[in-house]
mmCIF file of C-alpha atoms in Angstrom:
data_model
loop_
_atom_site.group_PDB
_atom_site.id
_atom_site.type_symbol
_atom_site.label_atom_id
_atom_site.label_comp_id
_atom_site.label_asym_id
_atom_site.label_seq_id
_atom_site.Cartn_x
_atom_site.Cartn_y
_atom_site.Cartn_z
ATOM 1 C CA MET T 205 -70.539 172.074 -56.035
ATOM 2 C CA ALA T 206 -71.580 175.148 -57.989
ATOM 3 C CA ALA T 207 -71.716 177.183 -54.774
ATOM 4 C CA PHE T 208 -68.148 176.203 -53.875
ATOM 5 C CA TYR T 209 -66.999 176.911 -57.418
ATOM 6 C CA ALA T 210 -68.582 180.367 -57.142
ATOM 7 C CA GLY T 211 -66.649 181.066 -53.948
ATOM 8 C CA PHE T 212 -69.296 180.615 -51.270
ATOM 9 C CA PRO T 213 -68.031 179.191 -47.961
ATOM 10 C CA GLU T 214 -69.227 175.874 -46.578
ATOM 11 C CA THR T 215 -71.398 177.699 -44.019
ATOM 12 C CA VAL T 216 -73.807 178.841 -46.744
ATOM 13 C CA PRO T 217 -76.664 176.348 -47.274
ATOM 14 C CA VAL T 218 -78.114 175.691 -50.727
ATOM 15 C CA ARG T 219 -81.018 173.812 -52.235
ATOM 16 C CA THR T 220 -82.505 173.269 -55.662
ATOM 17 C CA VAL T 221 -86.038 173.811 -56.911
ATOM 18 C CA ASN T 222 -87.704 172.532 -60.062
ATOM 19 C CA ARG T 223 -90.744 174.151 -61.578
ATOM 20 C CA GLN T 224 -89.565 173.692 -65.123
ATOM 21 C CA CYS T 225 -89.942 176.934 -67.096
ATOM 22 C CA SER T 226 -90.581 178.911 -63.917
ATOM 23 C CA SER T 227 -87.748 177.462 -61.832
ATOM 24 C CA GLY T 228 -85.778 180.721 -61.773
ATOM 25 C CA LEU T 229 -88.795 182.737 -60.658
ATOM 26 C CA GLN T 230 -89.797 180.057 -58.153
ATOM 27 C CA ALA T 231 -86.321 180.265 -56.627
ATOM 28 C CA VAL T 232 -86.687 184.038 -56.272
ATOM 29 C CA ALA T 233 -90.166 183.641 -54.757
ATOM 30 C CA ASP T 234 -88.932 181.008 -52.304
ATOM 31 C CA VAL T 235 -86.081 183.225 -51.110
ATOM 32 C CA ALA T 236 -88.426 186.211 -50.760
ATOM 33 C CA ALA T 237 -90.915 184.118 -48.784
ATOM 34 C CA ALA T 238 -88.194 182.779 -46.466
ATOM 35 C CA ILE T 239 -86.875 186.279 -45.801
ATOM 36 C CA LYS T 240 -90.392 187.500 -45.088
ATOM 37 C CA ALA T 241 -90.890 184.568 -42.701
ATOM 38 C CA GLY T 242 -87.743 185.537 -40.832
ATOM 39 C CA PHE T 243 -85.775 182.393 -41.662
ATOM 40 C CA TYR T 244 -82.854 184.514 -42.861
ATOM 41 C CA ASP T 245 -82.096 188.040 -44.014
ATOM 42 C CA ILE T 246 -80.239 187.516 -47.282
ATOM 43 C CA GLY T 247 -80.549 184.992 -50.093
ATOM 44 C CA ILE T 248 -79.917 184.465 -53.790
ATOM 45 C CA GLY T 249 -82.553 183.123 -56.158
ATOM 46 C CA ALA T 250 -80.824 181.741 -59.229
ATOM 47 C CA GLY T 251 -81.503 179.562 -62.235
ATOM 48 C CA LEU T 252 -79.484 177.945 -64.975
ATOM 49 C CA GLU T 253 -79.915 175.715 -67.983
ATOM 50 C CA SER T 254 -77.679 174.264 -70.681
ATOM 51 C CA MET T 255 -80.093 173.064 -73.313
ATOM 52 C CA THR T 256 -77.222 172.274 -75.685
ATOM 53 C CA VAL T 257 -75.759 169.776 -73.201
ATOM 54 C CA ASN T 258 -78.711 168.341 -71.295
ATOM 55 C CA PRO T 259 -81.399 166.491 -73.269
ATOM 56 C CA MET T 260 -84.854 168.010 -72.891
ATOM 57 C CA ALA T 261 -86.689 164.777 -73.670
ATOM 58 C CA TRP T 262 -87.868 162.420 -70.934
ATOM 59 C CA GLU T 263 -85.864 159.227 -71.336
ATOM 60 C CA GLY T 264 -87.321 157.192 -68.510
ATOM 61 C CA SER T 265 -90.561 155.231 -68.274
ATOM 62 C CA VAL T 266 -93.818 156.268 -66.629
ATOM 63 C CA ASN T 267 -96.549 154.373 -64.868
ATOM 64 C CA PRO T 268 -98.719 152.738 -67.575
ATOM 65 C CA LYS T 269 -101.808 153.961 -65.713
ATOM 66 C CA VAL T 270 -101.028 157.407 -67.147
ATOM 67 C CA LYS T 271 -102.732 156.248 -70.346
ATOM 68 C CA ALA T 272 -106.013 155.917 -68.445
ATOM 69 C CA PHE T 273 -106.094 159.633 -67.597
ATOM 70 C CA GLU T 274 -106.184 162.031 -70.515
ATOM 71 C CA GLN T 275 -104.850 165.019 -68.588
ATOM 72 C CA ALA T 276 -102.022 162.954 -67.125
ATOM 73 C CA GLN T 277 -101.172 161.725 -70.607
ATOM 74 C CA ASN T 278 -101.265 165.293 -71.904
ATOM 75 C CA CYS T 279 -98.488 166.177 -69.441
ATOM 76 C CA LEU T 280 -96.202 164.167 -71.730
ATOM 77 C CA LEU T 281 -97.104 166.092 -74.882
ATOM 78 C CA PRO T 282 -94.183 167.809 -76.623
ATOM 79 C CA MET T 283 -94.335 171.513 -75.834
ATOM 80 C CA GLY T 284 -94.540 172.294 -79.543
ATOM 81 C CA VAL T 285 -97.735 170.259 -79.772
ATOM 82 C CA THR T 286 -99.266 172.290 -76.940
ATOM 83 C CA SER T 287 -98.338 175.401 -78.919
ATOM 84 C CA GLU T 288 -100.245 174.052 -81.895
ATOM 85 C CA ASN T 289 -103.186 173.286 -79.610
ATOM 86 C CA VAL T 290 -103.288 176.887 -78.384
ATOM 87 C CA ALA T 291 -103.083 178.268 -81.913
ATOM 88 C CA HIS T 292 -105.819 175.953 -83.163
ATOM 89 C CA ARG T 293 -108.195 176.298 -80.215
ATOM 90 C CA PHE T 294 -107.972 180.079 -79.959
ATOM 91 C CA GLY T 295 -107.447 181.011 -83.587
ATOM 92 C CA VAL T 296 -103.934 182.460 -83.375
ATOM 93 C CA THR T 297 -102.796 182.764 -86.992
ATOM 94 C CA ARG T 298 -99.400 181.954 -88.480
ATOM 95 C CA LYS T 299 -99.008 185.587 -89.524
ATOM 96 C CA GLU T 300 -99.671 186.805 -85.970
ATOM 97 C CA GLN T 301 -97.054 184.394 -84.636
ATOM 98 C CA ASP T 302 -94.424 185.357 -87.203
ATOM 99 C CA GLN T 303 -95.072 189.052 -86.570
ATOM 100 C CA ALA T 304 -94.594 188.525 -82.831
ATOM 101 C CA ALA T 305 -91.246 186.874 -83.543
ATOM 102 C CA VAL T 306 -90.138 189.716 -85.815
ATOM 103 C CA ASP T 307 -91.132 192.265 -83.163
ATOM 104 C CA SER T 308 -89.201 190.376 -80.488
ATOM 105 C CA HIS T 309 -86.004 190.259 -82.551
ATOM 106 C CA ARG T 310 -86.359 193.899 -83.576
ATOM 107 C CA LYS T 311 -86.784 195.115 -79.998
ATOM 108 C CA ALA T 312 -84.000 192.894 -78.638
ATOM 109 C CA ALA T 313 -81.617 194.070 -81.354
ATOM 110 C CA ALA T 314 -82.427 197.714 -80.651
ATOM 111 C CA ALA T 315 -81.983 197.218 -76.896
ATOM 112 C CA THR T 316 -78.635 195.505 -77.430
ATOM 113 C CA ALA T 317 -77.417 198.242 -79.760
ATOM 114 C CA ALA T 318 -78.437 200.866 -77.202
ATOM 115 C CA GLY T 319 -76.515 199.060 -74.470
ATOM 116 C CA LYS T 320 -79.607 198.421 -72.368
ATOM 117 C CA PHE T 321 -78.543 194.921 -71.368
ATOM 118 C CA LYS T 322 -75.019 195.845 -70.224
ATOM 119 C CA ASP T 323 -76.019 196.427 -66.604
ATOM 120 C CA GLU T 324 -77.668 193.021 -66.315
ATOM 121 C CA ILE T 325 -75.215 190.823 -68.220
ATOM 122 C CA ILE T 326 -71.989 189.531 -66.698
ATOM 123 C CA PRO T 327 -69.474 188.572 -69.430
ATOM 124 C CA VAL T 328 -68.535 184.885 -69.362
ATOM 125 C CA ALA T 329 -65.135 183.636 -70.496
ATOM 126 C CA THR T 330 -65.329 180.221 -72.120
ATOM 127 C CA LYS T 331 -64.060 178.349 -75.144
ATOM 128 C CA ILE T 332 -65.362 177.100 -78.456
ATOM 129 C CA VAL T 333 -64.196 173.683 -79.614
ATOM 130 C CA ASP T 334 -64.060 172.956 -83.350
ATOM 131 C CA PRO T 335 -65.922 169.629 -83.736
ATOM 132 C CA LYS T 336 -63.772 168.654 -86.727
ATOM 133 C CA THR T 337 -60.272 169.505 -85.527
ATOM 134 C CA GLY T 338 -60.726 169.673 -81.763
ATOM 135 C CA ASP T 339 -59.019 173.056 -81.710
ATOM 136 C CA GLU T 340 -60.055 175.301 -78.844
ATOM 137 C CA LYS T 341 -60.661 179.013 -79.195
ATOM 138 C CA PRO T 342 -61.116 181.235 -76.100
ATOM 139 C CA VAL T 343 -64.104 183.580 -76.296
ATOM 140 C CA THR T 344 -65.926 185.983 -73.996
ATOM 141 C CA ILE T 345 -69.704 186.008 -74.263
ATOM 142 C CA SER T 346 -71.159 189.385 -73.336
ATOM 143 C CA VAL T 347 -74.286 189.651 -75.508
ATOM 144 C CA ASP T 348 -77.155 187.327 -76.354
ATOM 145 C CA ASP T 349 -76.192 185.564 -79.564
ATOM 146 C CA GLY T 350 -79.590 184.324 -80.717
ATOM 147 C CA ILE T 351 -80.909 187.714 -81.793
ATOM 148 C CA ARG T 352 -81.489 188.043 -85.540
ATOM 149 C CA PRO T 353 -81.921 191.762 -86.362
ATOM 150 C CA ASN T 354 -82.815 191.142 -90.012
ATOM 151 C CA THR T 355 -85.662 188.708 -89.368
ATOM 152 C CA SER T 356 -88.741 189.488 -91.464
ATOM 153 C CA VAL T 357 -92.249 188.122 -91.768
ATOM 154 C CA SER T 358 -91.601 187.153 -95.378
ATOM 155 C CA GLU T 359 -88.518 185.137 -94.405
ATOM 156 C CA LEU T 360 -90.255 183.437 -91.480
ATOM 157 C CA ALA T 361 -93.177 182.535 -93.748
ATOM 158 C CA LYS T 362 -90.842 180.238 -95.700
ATOM 159 C CA LEU T 363 -90.199 177.995 -92.684
ATOM 160 C CA LYS T 364 -92.085 174.728 -92.420
ATOM 161 C CA PRO T 365 -94.097 173.734 -89.313
ATOM 162 C CA VAL T 366 -92.120 171.507 -86.978
ATOM 163 C CA PHE T 367 -94.672 169.729 -84.802
ATOM 164 C CA LYS T 368 -97.702 169.328 -87.043
ATOM 165 C CA LYS T 369 -97.845 168.913 -90.817
ATOM 166 C CA ASP T 370 -100.458 171.611 -91.335
ATOM 167 C CA GLY T 371 -99.529 173.547 -88.188
ATOM 168 C CA THR T 372 -98.235 177.049 -87.566
ATOM 169 C CA THR T 373 -95.432 176.564 -85.027
ATOM 170 C CA THR T 374 -92.002 176.837 -86.654
ATOM 171 C CA ALA T 375 -88.392 177.213 -85.599
ATOM 172 C CA GLY T 376 -88.786 180.915 -86.309
ATOM 173 C CA ASN T 377 -91.738 181.608 -84.014
ATOM 174 C CA SER T 378 -90.593 179.413 -81.127
ATOM 175 C CA SER T 379 -88.018 180.116 -78.432
ATOM 176 C CA GLN T 380 -84.636 178.736 -79.353
ATOM 177 C CA VAL T 381 -82.341 176.149 -77.782
ATOM 178 C CA SER T 382 -80.252 178.223 -75.371
ATOM 179 C CA ASP T 383 -77.746 178.122 -72.547
ATOM 180 C CA GLY T 384 -77.817 180.672 -69.749
ATOM 181 C CA ALA T 385 -77.820 181.487 -66.068
ATOM 182 C CA GLY T 386 -79.234 184.267 -63.922
ATOM 183 C CA ALA T 387 -79.154 185.257 -60.268
ATOM 184 C CA VAL T 388 -81.152 187.684 -58.127
ATOM 185 C CA LEU T 389 -79.868 188.982 -54.791
ATOM 186 C CA LEU T 390 -82.630 189.528 -52.219
ATOM 187 C CA MET T 391 -82.560 190.807 -48.642
ATOM 188 C CA LYS T 392 -84.580 192.644 -46.038
ATOM 189 C CA ARG T 393 -84.868 196.304 -46.922
ATOM 190 C CA SER T 394 -83.324 197.311 -43.596
ATOM 191 C CA VAL T 395 -80.298 195.107 -44.286
ATOM 192 C CA ALA T 396 -79.826 196.547 -47.773
ATOM 193 C CA MET T 397 -79.998 200.081 -46.395
ATOM 194 C CA ARG T 398 -77.534 199.255 -43.633
ATOM 195 C CA LYS T 399 -75.114 197.846 -46.175
ATOM 196 C CA GLY T 400 -75.573 200.824 -48.474
ATOM 197 C CA LEU T 401 -76.742 198.662 -51.380
ATOM 198 C CA PRO T 402 -78.962 200.009 -54.184
ATOM 199 C CA ILE T 403 -82.550 198.708 -54.084
ATOM 200 C CA LEU T 404 -83.728 198.002 -57.621
ATOM 201 C CA GLY T 405 -87.114 196.616 -56.682
ATOM 202 C CA VAL T 406 -89.453 195.209 -54.049
ATOM 203 C CA PHE T 407 -90.879 191.689 -54.413
ATOM 204 C CA ARG T 408 -94.621 192.065 -53.792
ATOM 205 C CA THR T 409 -96.515 188.892 -54.677
ATOM 206 C CA PHE T 410 -96.210 185.573 -56.448
ATOM 207 C CA ALA T 411 -98.831 183.187 -57.805
ATOM 208 C CA ALA T 412 -98.593 179.768 -59.439
ATOM 209 C CA VAL T 413 -101.723 178.316 -61.039
ATOM 210 C CA GLY T 414 -102.700 175.127 -62.806
ATOM 211 C CA VAL T 415 -104.099 174.945 -66.332
ATOM 212 C CA ASP T 416 -105.009 172.267 -68.858
ATOM 213 C CA PRO T 417 -101.724 170.513 -69.821
ATOM 214 C CA ALA T 418 -102.824 170.285 -73.470
ATOM 215 C CA ILE T 419 -102.778 174.088 -73.669
ATOM 216 C CA MET T 420 -100.133 174.801 -71.034
ATOM 217 C CA GLY T 421 -99.176 178.013 -72.848
ATOM 218 C CA VAL T 422 -102.240 179.840 -71.527
ATOM 219 C CA GLY T 423 -100.667 179.867 -68.049
ATOM 220 C CA PRO T 424 -99.817 183.604 -67.932
ATOM 221 C CA ALA T 425 -103.401 184.547 -68.799
ATOM 222 C CA VAL T 426 -104.483 182.921 -65.513
ATOM 223 C CA ALA T 427 -101.439 183.578 -63.337
ATOM 224 C CA ILE T 428 -101.116 187.299 -64.047
ATOM 225 C CA PRO T 429 -104.605 188.244 -62.791
ATOM 226 C CA ALA T 430 -104.054 186.073 -59.708
ATOM 227 C CA ALA T 431 -100.737 187.704 -58.809
ATOM 228 C CA VAL T 432 -101.950 191.224 -59.557
ATOM 229 C CA LYS T 433 -105.080 190.758 -57.474
ATOM 230 C CA SER T 434 -103.138 189.400 -54.498
ATOM 231 C CA ALA T 435 -101.003 192.555 -54.637
ATOM 232 C CA GLY T 436 -104.143 194.639 -54.223
ATOM 233 C CA LEU T 437 -103.761 195.989 -57.746
ATOM 234 C CA GLN T 438 -105.528 195.890 -61.086
ATOM 235 C CA LEU T 439 -104.072 195.176 -64.516
ATOM 236 C CA ASP T 440 -104.233 198.863 -65.378
ATOM 237 C CA ASP T 441 -101.895 199.581 -62.441
ATOM 238 C CA ILE T 442 -99.086 197.576 -64.049
ATOM 239 C CA ASP T 443 -96.661 199.701 -66.031
ATOM 240 C CA LEU T 444 -94.449 196.991 -67.498
ATOM 241 C CA PHE T 445 -94.739 193.282 -68.293
ATOM 242 C CA GLU T 446 -92.129 190.602 -68.984
ATOM 243 C CA ILE T 447 -94.103 187.660 -70.373
ATOM 244 C CA ASN T 448 -91.955 184.752 -71.477
ATOM 245 C CA GLU T 449 -92.270 183.959 -75.158
ATOM 246 C CA ALA T 450 -92.000 180.181 -75.058
ATOM 247 C CA PHE T 451 -93.951 180.103 -78.304
ATOM 248 C CA ALA T 452 -95.418 182.986 -80.259
ATOM 249 C CA SER T 453 -98.823 181.280 -80.248
ATOM 250 C CA GLN T 454 -99.191 181.315 -76.472
ATOM 251 C CA PHE T 455 -97.618 184.746 -76.094
ATOM 252 C CA VAL T 456 -100.036 186.313 -78.581
ATOM 253 C CA TYR T 457 -102.985 184.539 -76.990
ATOM 254 C CA CYS T 458 -102.139 185.674 -73.438
ATOM 255 C CA ARG T 459 -101.522 189.256 -74.559
ATOM 256 C CA ASN T 460 -104.830 189.396 -76.387
ATOM 257 C CA LYS T 461 -106.820 187.525 -73.734
ATOM 258 C CA LEU T 462 -105.783 189.986 -71.015
ATOM 259 C CA GLY T 463 -106.162 192.984 -73.328
ATOM 260 C CA LEU T 464 -102.680 194.262 -72.475
ATOM 261 C CA ASP T 465 -101.102 197.260 -74.155
ATOM 262 C CA PRO T 466 -98.402 195.874 -76.509
ATOM 263 C CA GLU T 467 -96.268 198.921 -75.688
ATOM 264 C CA LYS T 468 -95.958 197.669 -72.088
ATOM 265 C CA ILE T 469 -94.886 194.099 -72.901
ATOM 266 C CA ASN T 470 -91.351 192.836 -73.490
ATOM 267 C CA VAL T 471 -90.187 196.276 -74.528
ATOM 268 C CA ASN T 472 -86.627 194.981 -75.000
ATOM 269 C CA GLY T 473 -87.618 191.792 -76.754
ATOM 270 C CA GLY T 474 -88.385 188.381 -75.318
ATOM 271 C CA ALA T 475 -87.483 184.715 -75.480
ATOM 272 C CA LEU T 476 -88.226 184.409 -79.195
ATOM 273 C CA ALA T 477 -85.087 186.504 -79.691
ATOM 274 C CA ILE T 478 -83.141 186.275 -76.432
ATOM 275 C CA GLY T 479 -83.796 182.608 -75.758
ATOM 276 C CA HIS T 480 -85.496 180.556 -73.058
ATOM 277 C CA PRO T 481 -82.992 178.468 -71.070
ATOM 278 C CA LEU T 482 -85.724 176.850 -68.999
ATOM 279 C CA GLY T 483 -84.309 177.177 -65.482
ATOM 280 C CA THR T 484 -82.836 180.599 -66.177
ATOM 281 C CA THR T 485 -85.790 182.508 -67.610
ATOM 282 C CA GLY T 486 -87.451 183.558 -64.343
ATOM 283 C CA ALA T 487 -84.291 185.121 -62.927
ATOM 284 C CA ARG T 488 -83.357 186.668 -66.278
ATOM 285 C CA CYS T 489 -86.767 188.311 -66.540
ATOM 286 C CA VAL T 490 -86.371 189.835 -63.057
ATOM 287 C CA ALA T 491 -83.101 191.462 -64.123
ATOM 288 C CA THR T 492 -84.558 192.746 -67.384
ATOM 289 C CA LEU T 493 -87.720 194.064 -65.742
ATOM 290 C CA LEU T 494 -86.085 195.865 -62.815
ATOM 291 C CA HIS T 495 -83.403 197.533 -64.910
ATOM 292 C CA GLU T 496 -86.003 198.812 -67.367
ATOM 293 C CA MET T 497 -88.189 200.057 -64.511
ATOM 294 C CA LYS T 498 -85.184 201.926 -63.140
ATOM 295 C CA ARG T 499 -84.563 203.563 -66.518
ATOM 296 C CA ARG T 500 -88.174 204.700 -66.751
ATOM 297 C CA GLY T 501 -88.159 206.222 -63.285
ATOM 298 C CA ARG T 502 -91.325 207.675 -61.791
ATOM 299 C CA ASP T 503 -93.395 206.710 -64.825
ATOM 300 C CA CYS T 504 -92.976 203.027 -63.974
ATOM 301 C CA ARG T 505 -93.934 201.845 -60.497
ATOM 302 C CA PHE T 506 -95.244 198.281 -60.858
ATOM 303 C CA GLY T 507 -94.015 195.459 -63.077
ATOM 304 C CA VAL T 508 -95.071 191.861 -63.686
ATOM 305 C CA ILE T 509 -93.161 188.742 -64.737
ATOM 306 C CA SER T 510 -94.996 185.675 -65.995
ATOM 307 C CA MET T 511 -94.482 182.459 -67.909
ATOM 308 C CA CYS T 512 -96.248 179.261 -68.871
ATOM 309 C CA ILE T 513 -94.923 176.015 -67.401
ATOM 310 C CA GLY T 514 -94.660 172.577 -68.960
ATOM 311 C CA THR T 515 -97.225 169.985 -67.752
ATOM 312 C CA GLY T 516 -99.862 172.702 -67.307
ATOM 313 C CA MET T 517 -99.125 175.629 -65.029
ATOM 314 C CA GLY T 518 -98.506 179.347 -65.080
ATOM 315 C CA ALA T 519 -96.593 181.605 -62.712
ATOM 316 C CA ALA T 520 -96.458 185.353 -62.185
ATOM 317 C CA ALA T 521 -94.863 187.812 -59.787
ATOM 318 C CA VAL T 522 -95.422 191.503 -59.071
ATOM 319 C CA PHE T 523 -92.510 193.851 -58.409
ATOM 320 C CA GLU T 524 -92.455 197.486 -57.329
ATOM 321 C CA ARG T 525 -89.662 199.873 -58.234
ATOM 322 C CA GLY T 526 -87.303 200.095 -55.280
ATOM 323 C CA ASP T 527 -87.135 203.847 -54.834
ATOM 324 C CA CYS T 528 -90.854 204.511 -54.571
ATOM 325 C CA ALA T 529 -92.059 201.886 -52.091
ATOM 326 C CA ASP T 530 -93.904 203.056 -49.010
ATOM 327 C CA GLU T 531 -95.825 201.578 -46.107
ATOM 328 C CA LEU T 532 -99.201 202.158 -47.770
ATOM 329 C CA CYS T 533 -98.523 200.758 -51.218
ATOM 330 C CA ASN T 534 -100.514 197.564 -50.646
ATOM 331 C CA VAL T 535 -103.588 198.761 -48.792
ATOM 332 C CA ARG T 536 -106.376 197.803 -51.171
ATOM 333 C CA LYS T 537 -108.724 195.148 -49.887
ATOM 334 C CA VAL T 538 -107.601 191.781 -51.216
ATOM 335 C CA GLU T 539 -110.352 189.239 -51.727
ATOM 336 C CA SER T 540 -109.561 185.555 -51.937
ATOM 337 C CA ASN T 541 -109.146 184.352 -55.507
ATOM 338 C CA ASN T 542 -110.116 180.988 -56.885
ATOM 339 C CA PHE T 543 -108.743 180.942 -60.390
ATOM 340 C CA LEU T 544 -109.169 177.718 -62.354
ATOM 341 C CA SER T 545 -107.791 176.825 -65.751
ATOM 342 C CA LYS T 546 -111.293 177.027 -67.242
ATOM 343 C CA ASP T 547 -111.374 180.728 -66.373
ATOM 344 C CA VAL T 548 -108.948 181.426 -69.183
ATOM 345 C CA LEU T 549 -111.141 179.954 -71.908
#
């Protein structure tokens, strides 16, 4: 129905994919893999989420045998509780989390003011309905409206923990409830050149890994090395990272665990400021990453996108800037990897 509404003819096939927080990136990876396999030459990997309309909580029942398996039971933990688990187990302080949130808002506000998001955002005409009077007001949304430029550590420190009485995860250092959609157009390089289309980036590799559901936020710390290694690269080869900030606790942990340069990560802010519409995030991160890589030019060849995934997974993908790809860019010997969730501890 959405495809018809968007103007696609009946001859275009569609399908849906669900990998929770990584659904948008999984869609992009699936299209890239199908093109590489020769199934078709052009595809769109897209994701959407309306968290204000669709309930995030599971309302159905589950097999009672779940209670007999701790890890299966942990798949049902509220994501905020898993954030608290990460903070507690790995010693991520409240101050570190609040500072990460402040940094995210500051960078996102600066990027918005500088017009950096204009090339990747399509304005959406919609309406706002007054809940009291029912009056409708037409509006056009062209910027992310969750960014709070004046956020400070002192202000965030006043917020109470949400998921645990003596915890550290608050509304201020968690990603917000958001609506959004994103789409990534992919095709064979030869087809893009024949059509005269600009090539923003090259999809190199993708990896999805499993981790302990109780600390699902550690996913990027396992997935990033797996994806980078399968691309024949090392972490030091990556010039830019987009790591989803589901919660500040897990973002800070993954950044520190991998020893990444903070100046390379979420340079235009992340989900703590922009938002994390679950199905959208993967596609949104691709747009943000590739446009920033284009701006940086020759100083930025490889970029990585990664996120943690509810129920205990992580995903990551490696991209190369489109105007510097060559036949020999992936020639390092790639050894098989066998990453397990325990490797992150």
